[in-house]
Amino acid sequence: MKKNLKIIFPIIIVAGMLFGFQIANKPDPEKDKILMGLVRYALKQGHYEPHLIDDTFSEKVFTDFIDALDPYKRFFLQSDIDEFAKYKYLLDDQIKSEDLSFYNIVMERFDQRVLESQGYYREILQNPFDFSKDESFDVDYDKKTFSSSKAELVKNWQNQLKVSTLSRLHEKIQLQESMTKNVASSEDNIEGEADKEVIVKSFDELEKESREAASKSLDDLYTVMEELDDTDWFSIFINTMTIQFDPHTNYFAPKDKKRFDQTMAGKLEGIGARLQKRDDYTRVAELISGGPAWRGGELEVGDLILKVGQAAEPPVDIVGMRLDDAIEYIKGKKGTEVRLTVKKIDGSVHVISIIRDIVELEETFVKSTVVDVDQRKFGVINLPKFYIDFNERNFRNSATDMEQEIARLKEENVEGLLIDLRNNGGGSLKTAIEIAGLFISDGPVVQVKYRGEKPNIRSDKDKRIQWDGPLVVLVNELSASASEIFAAAMQDYNRAVIIGSKQSFGKGTVQNVLPLNNYFKYEKDLGALKMTIQKFYRINGGSTQLKGVVSDIAMPDKYTYFEIGERDEKNPLSWDKIEPAEYTPVNVYANFHEVVNESKKRIADNPHFIIIDDNAKWLKQGRDKTLIQLNYDKFKNDIEQREKESEAFGDIALYESNLTFNSPQYELSLLEKDSILAKKREIWHKNLKKDIYMEEALTVLSELEINKNLLVKN
């Protein structure tokens, strides 16, 4: 799964279709030059492994910036690239002198080409496609070259739009056939169903609908892209510089920095509603459980927000306003009033007053459940992120929440704990160390190293052990950074069994977020630079960089044969090792190796895991195929062949264990008052019941036997 600049850049990709823009505000060359100079200086002075800004660096920035703007080769011509080529080995000099010439000429041409392309797709989609021709199209865009002429570029557009329309057409035909079949089969069973008819449309009619849908999708996407301003696009250019250093060094434009802070803290100040753009309107997509809008009971999902007023001030019309700007009017400090003029689903218009408050993003926080395994009770704790609020010490963080959750589960008399770190991408190093300390006495947890300096050993200094019973840590390929610090410490101390994917993500670096206005006095917000300043090492001396944490027990999953992780990122730092710290493994289990070996045998002999492994191989084979048939019959045959092959793996989705998961006692009263939270827990428990990885991890947990004499609790 090749990752590249598209992941970190604010480029909107819908159904593989990237579309253009016109810059929403005028460029600010003074600010852009200051930003370029600040970022360059910060990278040179503070990055863990600084690069020479030379011709090699220049060539990479040149290539990556063009690829970020036009990854599908749909806008630029080869003649454009040839014209830009004079800058290929000059960007290092331009970056050092804060010269924006390359950026300006590329963006000017990009704007021109994108505007031209509007006519291409609209003209192409006005006419029917001929799906009887024996044609194909390779969607591996990395291997494609830029078009040599506009005629070739239009042909490229035709092929891409034909793929999009063909996919929609096949789905519409399948849906129509399914509906016709369902009505026919129900005529003899349900009174009145015989009167229902499915309006059967011809191939040509469905083909036309598919083209119209493809056109509408591009129109919508163009509207979104129009809202991007020069700050967004210059961020792309700055990030083509930063990513040359490593994949986790990124520039945050001001609004991106706000989002990052909210994600890390797990909270924000506002009304507690997730909003989306719907045509010219700001639409309520979701109410956050427990938030002020949810508590008020007047604002509803589907409401369109027309105007926003601050208390008694005249309201501002936000129809047609870009979503980010509309949100800025709606958000605000705790205790302040906002008045929303909304249009309800029934067409009525109401003014709703909401007092803003702190909104906790519940899905960010620790949650737990209790499960019976062979009439014995165990606790499962899900930790989605190592969260912390850097600006407010008294706000909840993952370490204090984890300690509290363990205490609550101890009151339930659980015999063992399973910590689920799957998909946990990391977060705060500080909280990872503190959470590790809940399961060991005092001692080193991780080694952290600045460039050119000796490692600094970060330790747990609290001799208390919050949990001294059996412990299992469940990971996958997306368990990264702080998750790996915790899992590695538990493995090095022999404190827990690590079970899950072959290895975790492999991110062994530490970043710091630098607000750029702290380093340069400027009236406008310059955003922030997230920069790699350290590498961390296990207490055994090895790095988790690239290699991750290798599970004691590996279970196959659908990603087994995919390249997922740091090793597949662009420009990752290398793996190395240092001297181990002084620590003593606790060796608390009397039967560690027996339990691990028995689990490996179960997995190897389990028919369901065998099917999962076969499915992973099949998925890898399908992903490697990039040639799409543009003849409808061949396209259909390919899909039907894949669907037929997929039937061999149907049992995977049907799997269900005999386990029953229940909320801990303290949470029951909360669920009675909060129907949204109750529904979320119901869905979570249902999914856990169908989770074969959870089942095997709990089996391992139930088999572990503690040697009480080896774990001293103070």
PDB file of N, CA and C in Angstrom, residues 306-390:
ATOM      1  N   LEU A 306     -28.512  28.192   8.127  1.00  0.00           N
ATOM      2  CA  LEU A 306     -28.580  29.311   7.187  1.00  0.00           C
ATOM      3  C   LEU A 306     -27.813  30.531   7.678  1.00  0.00           C
ATOM      4  N   LYS A 307     -27.958  30.833   8.977  1.00  0.00           N
ATOM      5  CA  LYS A 307     -27.315  32.006   9.550  1.00  0.00           C
ATOM      6  C   LYS A 307     -26.743  31.664  10.921  1.00  0.00           C
ATOM      7  N   VAL A 308     -25.724  32.421  11.321  1.00  0.00           N
ATOM      8  CA  VAL A 308     -25.095  32.226  12.629  1.00  0.00           C
ATOM      9  C   VAL A 308     -24.983  33.582  13.305  1.00  0.00           C
ATOM     10  N   GLY A 309     -25.553  33.699  14.518  1.00  0.00           N
ATOM     11  CA  GLY A 309     -25.475  34.936  15.279  1.00  0.00           C
ATOM     12  C   GLY A 309     -24.751  34.726  16.591  1.00  0.00           C
ATOM     13  N   GLN A 310     -23.952  35.707  17.001  1.00  0.00           N
ATOM     14  CA  GLN A 310     -23.257  35.652  18.284  1.00  0.00           C
ATOM     15  C   GLN A 310     -24.103  36.378  19.312  1.00  0.00           C
ATOM     16  N   ALA A 311     -24.809  35.605  20.150  1.00  0.00           N
ATOM     17  CA  ALA A 311     -25.708  36.173  21.159  1.00  0.00           C
ATOM     18  C   ALA A 311     -26.687  37.140  20.486  1.00  0.00           C
ATOM     19  N   ALA A 312     -26.718  38.419  20.935  1.00  0.00           N
ATOM     20  CA  ALA A 312     -27.701  39.374  20.420  1.00  0.00           C
ATOM     21  C   ALA A 312     -27.230  40.099  19.160  1.00  0.00           C
ATOM     22  N   GLU A 313     -26.039  39.786  18.673  1.00  0.00           N
ATOM     23  CA  GLU A 313     -25.533  40.465  17.484  1.00  0.00           C
ATOM     24  C   GLU A 313     -26.302  40.016  16.238  1.00  0.00           C
ATOM     25  N   PRO A 314     -26.344  40.849  15.202  1.00  0.00           N
ATOM     26  CA  PRO A 314     -27.013  40.459  13.956  1.00  0.00           C
ATOM     27  C   PRO A 314     -26.373  39.199  13.377  1.00  0.00           C
ATOM     28  N   PRO A 315     -27.178  38.263  12.881  1.00  0.00           N
ATOM     29  CA  PRO A 315     -26.622  37.003  12.359  1.00  0.00           C
ATOM     30  C   PRO A 315     -25.909  37.200  11.026  1.00  0.00           C
ATOM     31  N   VAL A 316     -24.970  36.290  10.752  1.00  0.00           N
ATOM     32  CA  VAL A 316     -24.218  36.286   9.502  1.00  0.00           C
ATOM     33  C   VAL A 316     -24.768  35.184   8.610  1.00  0.00           C
ATOM     34  N   ASP A 317     -25.069  35.514   7.365  1.00  0.00           N
ATOM     35  CA  ASP A 317     -25.556  34.538   6.397  1.00  0.00           C
ATOM     36  C   ASP A 317     -24.381  33.661   5.959  1.00  0.00           C
ATOM     37  N   ILE A 318     -24.483  32.334   6.159  1.00  0.00           N
ATOM     38  CA  ILE A 318     -23.376  31.441   5.797  1.00  0.00           C
ATOM     39  C   ILE A 318     -23.699  30.574   4.586  1.00  0.00           C
ATOM     40  N   VAL A 319     -24.835  30.815   3.935  1.00  0.00           N
ATOM     41  CA  VAL A 319     -25.155  30.056   2.728  1.00  0.00           C
ATOM     42  C   VAL A 319     -24.129  30.401   1.648  1.00  0.00           C
ATOM     43  N   GLY A 320     -23.508  29.364   1.085  1.00  0.00           N
ATOM     44  CA  GLY A 320     -22.477  29.570   0.078  1.00  0.00           C
ATOM     45  C   GLY A 320     -21.096  29.780   0.647  1.00  0.00           C
ATOM     46  N   MET A 321     -20.982  29.900   1.967  1.00  0.00           N
ATOM     47  CA  MET A 321     -19.688  30.115   2.608  1.00  0.00           C
ATOM     48  C   MET A 321     -18.917  28.796   2.659  1.00  0.00           C
ATOM     49  N   ARG A 322     -17.602  28.840   2.527  1.00  0.00           N
ATOM     50  CA  ARG A 322     -16.801  27.630   2.651  1.00  0.00           C
ATOM     51  C   ARG A 322     -16.971  27.062   4.055  1.00  0.00           C
ATOM     52  N   LEU A 323     -16.926  25.743   4.155  1.00  0.00           N
ATOM     53  CA  LEU A 323     -17.258  25.065   5.404  1.00  0.00           C
ATOM     54  C   LEU A 323     -16.344  25.477   6.545  1.00  0.00           C
ATOM     55  N   ASP A 324     -15.042  25.571   6.290  1.00  0.00           N
ATOM     56  CA  ASP A 324     -14.104  25.955   7.353  1.00  0.00           C
ATOM     57  C   ASP A 324     -14.445  27.313   7.944  1.00  0.00           C
ATOM     58  N   ASP A 325     -14.841  28.254   7.083  1.00  0.00           N
ATOM     59  CA  ASP A 325     -15.188  29.591   7.571  1.00  0.00           C
ATOM     60  C   ASP A 325     -16.496  29.566   8.357  1.00  0.00           C
ATOM     61  N   ALA A 326     -17.466  28.785   7.884  1.00  0.00           N
ATOM     62  CA  ALA A 326     -18.739  28.669   8.593  1.00  0.00           C
ATOM     63  C   ALA A 326     -18.530  28.084   9.987  1.00  0.00           C
ATOM     64  N   ILE A 327     -17.670  27.090  10.076  1.00  0.00           N
ATOM     65  CA  ILE A 327     -17.392  26.452  11.364  1.00  0.00           C
ATOM     66  C   ILE A 327     -16.780  27.445  12.344  1.00  0.00           C
ATOM     67  N   GLU A 328     -15.920  28.328  11.845  1.00  0.00           N
ATOM     68  CA  GLU A 328     -15.301  29.323  12.720  1.00  0.00           C
ATOM     69  C   GLU A 328     -16.345  30.238  13.361  1.00  0.00           C
ATOM     70  N   TYR A 329     -17.421  30.538  12.648  1.00  0.00           N
ATOM     71  CA  TYR A 329     -18.509  31.341  13.221  1.00  0.00           C
ATOM     72  C   TYR A 329     -19.283  30.548  14.272  1.00  0.00           C
ATOM     73  N   ILE A 330     -19.422  29.242  14.040  1.00  0.00           N
ATOM     74  CA  ILE A 330     -20.252  28.421  14.924  1.00  0.00           C
ATOM     75  C   ILE A 330     -19.512  28.053  16.207  1.00  0.00           C
ATOM     76  N   LYS A 331     -18.207  27.786  16.094  1.00  0.00           N
ATOM     77  CA  LYS A 331     -17.426  27.454  17.286  1.00  0.00           C
ATOM     78  C   LYS A 331     -17.252  28.684  18.164  1.00  0.00           C
ATOM     79  N   GLY A 332     -16.805  28.460  19.389  1.00  0.00           N
ATOM     80  CA  GLY A 332     -16.557  29.587  20.281  1.00  0.00           C
ATOM     81  C   GLY A 332     -16.254  29.132  21.690  1.00  0.00           C
ATOM     82  N   LYS A 333     -15.939  30.070  22.546  1.00  0.00           N
ATOM     83  CA  LYS A 333     -15.550  29.771  23.916  1.00  0.00           C
ATOM     84  C   LYS A 333     -16.711  29.216  24.741  1.00  0.00           C
ATOM     85  N   LYS A 334     -16.339  28.391  25.679  1.00  0.00           N
ATOM     86  CA  LYS A 334     -17.308  27.828  26.617  1.00  0.00           C
ATOM     87  C   LYS A 334     -18.081  28.944  27.319  1.00  0.00           C
ATOM     88  N   GLY A 335     -19.423  28.775  27.404  1.00  0.00           N
ATOM     89  CA  GLY A 335     -20.269  29.733  28.101  1.00  0.00           C
ATOM     90  C   GLY A 335     -20.842  30.821  27.221  1.00  0.00           C
ATOM     91  N   THR A 336     -20.348  30.927  25.970  1.00  0.00           N
ATOM     92  CA  THR A 336     -20.891  31.949  25.066  1.00  0.00           C
ATOM     93  C   THR A 336     -22.091  31.389  24.304  1.00  0.00           C
ATOM     94  N   GLU A 337     -22.958  32.308  23.844  1.00  0.00           N
ATOM     95  CA  GLU A 337     -24.182  31.896  23.146  1.00  0.00           C
ATOM     96  C   GLU A 337     -24.022  32.046  21.645  1.00  0.00           C
ATOM     97  N   VAL A 338     -24.521  31.064  20.911  1.00  0.00           N
ATOM     98  CA  VAL A 338     -24.606  31.161  19.466  1.00  0.00           C
ATOM     99  C   VAL A 338     -26.054  30.894  19.072  1.00  0.00           C
ATOM    100  N   ARG A 339     -26.557  31.669  18.117  1.00  0.00           N
ATOM    101  CA  ARG A 339     -27.926  31.490  17.641  1.00  0.00           C
ATOM    102  C   ARG A 339     -27.883  31.057  16.180  1.00  0.00           C
ATOM    103  N   LEU A 340     -28.413  29.861  15.939  1.00  0.00           N
ATOM    104  CA  LEU A 340     -28.393  29.278  14.606  1.00  0.00           C
ATOM    105  C   LEU A 340     -29.771  29.393  13.967  1.00  0.00           C
ATOM    106  N   THR A 341     -29.813  29.970  12.786  1.00  0.00           N
ATOM    107  CA  THR A 341     -31.039  29.950  11.990  1.00  0.00           C
ATOM    108  C   THR A 341     -30.960  28.726  11.095  1.00  0.00           C
ATOM    109  N   VAL A 342     -31.868  27.767  11.323  1.00  0.00           N
ATOM    110  CA  VAL A 342     -31.772  26.495  10.615  1.00  0.00           C
ATOM    111  C   VAL A 342     -33.053  26.200   9.840  1.00  0.00           C
ATOM    112  N   LYS A 343     -32.865  25.488   8.748  1.00  0.00           N
ATOM    113  CA  LYS A 343     -33.995  25.004   7.955  1.00  0.00           C
ATOM    114  C   LYS A 343     -34.155  23.521   8.234  1.00  0.00           C
ATOM    115  N   LYS A 344     -35.336  23.149   8.755  1.00  0.00           N
ATOM    116  CA  LYS A 344     -35.605  21.770   9.112  1.00  0.00           C
ATOM    117  C   LYS A 344     -35.926  20.942   7.862  1.00  0.00           C
ATOM    118  N   ILE A 345     -35.957  19.628   8.050  1.00  0.00           N
ATOM    119  CA  ILE A 345     -36.252  18.728   6.942  1.00  0.00           C
ATOM    120  C   ILE A 345     -37.632  19.012   6.357  1.00  0.00           C
ATOM    121  N   ASP A 346     -38.570  19.449   7.207  1.00  0.00           N
ATOM    122  CA  ASP A 346     -39.926  19.736   6.724  1.00  0.00           C
ATOM    123  C   ASP A 346     -40.036  21.099   6.048  1.00  0.00           C
ATOM    124  N   GLY A 347     -38.935  21.832   5.963  1.00  0.00           N
ATOM    125  CA  GLY A 347     -38.930  23.129   5.309  1.00  0.00           C
ATOM    126  C   GLY A 347     -39.112  24.302   6.243  1.00  0.00           C
ATOM    127  N   SER A 348     -39.494  24.055   7.481  1.00  0.00           N
ATOM    128  CA  SER A 348     -39.686  25.152   8.432  1.00  0.00           C
ATOM    129  C   SER A 348     -38.346  25.723   8.867  1.00  0.00           C
ATOM    130  N   VAL A 349     -38.366  27.013   9.250  1.00  0.00           N
ATOM    131  CA  VAL A 349     -37.146  27.709   9.655  1.00  0.00           C
ATOM    132  C   VAL A 349     -37.260  28.104  11.122  1.00  0.00           C
ATOM    133  N   HIS A 350     -36.226  27.803  11.901  1.00  0.00           N
ATOM    134  CA  HIS A 350     -36.229  28.087  13.339  1.00  0.00           C
ATOM    135  C   HIS A 350     -34.912  28.732  13.742  1.00  0.00           C
ATOM    136  N   VAL A 351     -34.952  29.519  14.808  1.00  0.00           N
ATOM    137  CA  VAL A 351     -33.742  30.055  15.416  1.00  0.00           C
ATOM    138  C   VAL A 351     -33.496  29.276  16.703  1.00  0.00           C
ATOM    139  N   ILE A 352     -32.330  28.634  16.794  1.00  0.00           N
ATOM    140  CA  ILE A 352     -32.000  27.788  17.942  1.00  0.00           C
ATOM    141  C   ILE A 352     -30.842  28.417  18.707  1.00  0.00           C
ATOM    142  N   SER A 353     -31.051  28.639  19.988  1.00  0.00           N
ATOM    143  CA  SER A 353     -30.005  29.194  20.849  1.00  0.00           C
ATOM    144  C   SER A 353     -29.264  28.053  21.545  1.00  0.00           C
ATOM    145  N   ILE A 354     -27.925  28.068  21.478  1.00  0.00           N
ATOM    146  CA  ILE A 354     -27.096  27.039  22.117  1.00  0.00           C
ATOM    147  C   ILE A 354     -25.981  27.725  22.887  1.00  0.00           C
ATOM    148  N   ILE A 355     -25.777  27.308  24.121  1.00  0.00           N
ATOM    149  CA  ILE A 355     -24.660  27.800  24.920  1.00  0.00           C
ATOM    150  C   ILE A 355     -23.481  26.869  24.694  1.00  0.00           C
ATOM    151  N   ARG A 356     -22.418  27.404  24.147  1.00  0.00           N
ATOM    152  CA  ARG A 356     -21.247  26.582  23.828  1.00  0.00           C
ATOM    153  C   ARG A 356     -20.622  26.002  25.098  1.00  0.00           C
ATOM    154  N   ASP A 357     -19.960  24.866  24.915  1.00  0.00           N
ATOM    155  CA  ASP A 357     -19.354  24.189  26.065  1.00  0.00           C
ATOM    156  C   ASP A 357     -18.159  23.371  25.569  1.00  0.00           C
ATOM    157  N   ILE A 358     -17.450  22.765  26.511  1.00  0.00           N
ATOM    158  CA  ILE A 358     -16.398  21.819  26.164  1.00  0.00           C
ATOM    159  C   ILE A 358     -17.064  20.562  25.613  1.00  0.00           C
ATOM    160  N   VAL A 359     -16.630  20.130  24.450  1.00  0.00           N
ATOM    161  CA  VAL A 359     -17.187  18.934  23.818  1.00  0.00           C
ATOM    162  C   VAL A 359     -16.113  17.854  23.826  1.00  0.00           C
ATOM    163  N   GLU A 360     -16.375  16.767  24.514  1.00  0.00           N
ATOM    164  CA  GLU A 360     -15.435  15.652  24.559  1.00  0.00           C
ATOM    165  C   GLU A 360     -15.748  14.693  23.415  1.00  0.00           C
ATOM    166  N   LEU A 361     -14.703  14.349  22.663  1.00  0.00           N
ATOM    167  CA  LEU A 361     -14.868  13.420  21.550  1.00  0.00           C
ATOM    168  C   LEU A 361     -14.753  12.006  22.107  1.00  0.00           C
ATOM    169  N   GLU A 362     -15.881  11.455  22.474  1.00  0.00           N
ATOM    170  CA  GLU A 362     -15.944  10.204  23.235  1.00  0.00           C
ATOM    171  C   GLU A 362     -15.170   9.068  22.593  1.00  0.00           C
ATOM    172  N   GLU A 363     -15.156   9.021  21.263  1.00  0.00           N
ATOM    173  CA  GLU A 363     -14.493   7.908  20.594  1.00  0.00           C
ATOM    174  C   GLU A 363     -12.979   7.966  20.743  1.00  0.00           C
ATOM    175  N   THR A 364     -12.453   9.097  21.223  1.00  0.00           N
ATOM    176  CA  THR A 364     -11.012   9.241  21.451  1.00  0.00           C
ATOM    177  C   THR A 364     -10.585   8.577  22.753  1.00  0.00           C
ATOM    178  N   PHE A 365     -11.504   8.394  23.692  1.00  0.00           N
ATOM    179  CA  PHE A 365     -11.144   8.054  25.060  1.00  0.00           C
ATOM    180  C   PHE A 365     -11.173   6.549  25.348  1.00  0.00           C
ATOM    181  N   VAL A 366     -10.524   6.207  26.444  1.00  0.00           N
ATOM    182  CA  VAL A 366     -10.513   4.837  26.956  1.00  0.00           C
ATOM    183  C   VAL A 366     -11.940   4.349  27.201  1.00  0.00           C
ATOM    184  N   LYS A 367     -12.187   3.091  26.862  1.00  0.00           N
ATOM    185  CA  LYS A 367     -13.458   2.456  27.224  1.00  0.00           C
ATOM    186  C   LYS A 367     -13.172   1.003  27.557  1.00  0.00           C
ATOM    187  N   SER A 368     -14.044   0.398  28.341  1.00  0.00           N
ATOM    188  CA  SER A 368     -13.793  -0.976  28.775  1.00  0.00           C
ATOM    189  C   SER A 368     -15.067  -1.806  28.728  1.00  0.00           C
ATOM    190  N   THR A 369     -14.862  -3.100  28.762  1.00  0.00           N
ATOM    191  CA  THR A 369     -15.971  -4.045  28.790  1.00  0.00           C
ATOM    192  C   THR A 369     -15.547  -5.267  29.594  1.00  0.00           C
ATOM    193  N   VAL A 370     -16.530  -6.009  30.047  1.00  0.00           N
ATOM    194  CA  VAL A 370     -16.287  -7.214  30.847  1.00  0.00           C
ATOM    195  C   VAL A 370     -16.806  -8.412  30.080  1.00  0.00           C
ATOM    196  N   VAL A 371     -16.023  -9.503  30.078  1.00  0.00           N
ATOM    197  CA  VAL A 371     -16.401 -10.692  29.316  1.00  0.00           C
ATOM    198  C   VAL A 371     -16.135 -11.942  30.149  1.00  0.00           C
ATOM    199  N   ASP A 372     -16.992 -12.921  30.019  1.00  0.00           N
ATOM    200  CA  ASP A 372     -16.820 -14.212  30.695  1.00  0.00           C
ATOM    201  C   ASP A 372     -16.166 -15.200  29.736  1.00  0.00           C
ATOM    202  N   VAL A 373     -15.102 -15.838  30.194  1.00  0.00           N
ATOM    203  CA  VAL A 373     -14.437 -16.888  29.432  1.00  0.00           C
ATOM    204  C   VAL A 373     -14.388 -18.122  30.322  1.00  0.00           C
ATOM    205  N   ASP A 374     -15.137 -19.150  29.938  1.00  0.00           N
ATOM    206  CA  ASP A 374     -15.208 -20.385  30.734  1.00  0.00           C
ATOM    207  C   ASP A 374     -15.574 -20.077  32.183  1.00  0.00           C
ATOM    208  N   GLN A 375     -16.593 -19.245  32.338  1.00  0.00           N
ATOM    209  CA  GLN A 375     -17.151 -18.881  33.651  1.00  0.00           C
ATOM    210  C   GLN A 375     -16.154 -18.115  34.522  1.00  0.00           C
ATOM    211  N   ARG A 376     -15.165 -17.488  33.869  1.00  0.00           N
ATOM    212  CA  ARG A 376     -14.230 -16.603  34.564  1.00  0.00           C
ATOM    213  C   ARG A 376     -14.323 -15.223  33.931  1.00  0.00           C
ATOM    214  N   LYS A 377     -14.168 -14.191  34.738  1.00  0.00           N
ATOM    215  CA  LYS A 377     -14.410 -12.826  34.280  1.00  0.00           C
ATOM    216  C   LYS A 377     -13.087 -12.132  33.936  1.00  0.00           C
ATOM    217  N   PHE A 378     -13.078 -11.488  32.757  1.00  0.00           N
ATOM    218  CA  PHE A 378     -11.899 -10.763  32.303  1.00  0.00           C
ATOM    219  C   PHE A 378     -12.307  -9.371  31.810  1.00  0.00           C
ATOM    220  N   GLY A 379     -11.338  -8.466  31.838  1.00  0.00           N
ATOM    221  CA  GLY A 379     -11.598  -7.098  31.387  1.00  0.00           C
ATOM    222  C   GLY A 379     -10.879  -6.786  30.091  1.00  0.00           C
ATOM    223  N   VAL A 380     -11.553  -6.037  29.231  1.00  0.00           N
ATOM    224  CA  VAL A 380     -10.962  -5.567  27.976  1.00  0.00           C
ATOM    225  C   VAL A 380     -10.972  -4.043  28.001  1.00  0.00           C
ATOM    226  N   ILE A 381      -9.816  -3.440  27.757  1.00  0.00           N
ATOM    227  CA  ILE A 381      -9.721  -1.987  27.696  1.00  0.00           C
ATOM    228  C   ILE A 381      -9.294  -1.586  26.292  1.00  0.00           C
ATOM    229  N   ASN A 382     -10.093  -0.747  25.652  1.00  0.00           N
ATOM    230  CA  ASN A 382      -9.761  -0.230  24.334  1.00  0.00           C
ATOM    231  C   ASN A 382      -9.178   1.166  24.487  1.00  0.00           C
ATOM    232  N   LEU A 383      -7.975   1.351  23.970  1.00  0.00           N
ATOM    233  CA  LEU A 383      -7.315   2.660  24.020  1.00  0.00           C
ATOM    234  C   LEU A 383      -7.075   3.127  22.585  1.00  0.00           C
ATOM    235  N   PRO A 384      -7.904   4.036  22.056  1.00  0.00           N
ATOM    236  CA  PRO A 384      -7.781   4.462  20.663  1.00  0.00           C
ATOM    237  C   PRO A 384      -6.589   5.370  20.385  1.00  0.00           C
ATOM    238  N   LYS A 385      -6.118   6.079  21.416  1.00  0.00           N
ATOM    239  CA  LYS A 385      -5.048   7.067  21.223  1.00  0.00           C
ATOM    240  C   LYS A 385      -4.437   7.396  22.582  1.00  0.00           C
ATOM    241  N   PHE A 386      -3.153   7.738  22.596  1.00  0.00           N
ATOM    242  CA  PHE A 386      -2.503   8.206  23.822  1.00  0.00           C
ATOM    243  C   PHE A 386      -2.709   9.719  23.899  1.00  0.00           C
ATOM    244  N   TYR A 387      -3.901  10.102  24.331  1.00  0.00           N
ATOM    245  CA  TYR A 387      -4.326  11.489  24.249  1.00  0.00           C
ATOM    246  C   TYR A 387      -3.889  12.294  25.473  1.00  0.00           C
ATOM    247  N   ILE A 388      -3.742  13.585  25.248  1.00  0.00           N
ATOM    248  CA  ILE A 388      -3.398  14.527  26.312  1.00  0.00           C
ATOM    249  C   ILE A 388      -3.732  15.922  25.801  1.00  0.00           C
ATOM    250  N   ASP A 389      -4.084  16.819  26.702  1.00  0.00           N
ATOM    251  CA  ASP A 389      -4.293  18.220  26.348  1.00  0.00           C
ATOM    252  C   ASP A 389      -3.073  18.993  26.841  1.00  0.00           C
ATOM    253  N   PHE A 390      -2.226  19.433  25.897  1.00  0.00           N
ATOM    254  CA  PHE A 390      -0.994  20.126  26.275  1.00  0.00           C
ATOM    255  C   PHE A 390      -1.266  21.501  26.884  1.00  0.00           C
TER     256      PHE A 390
END
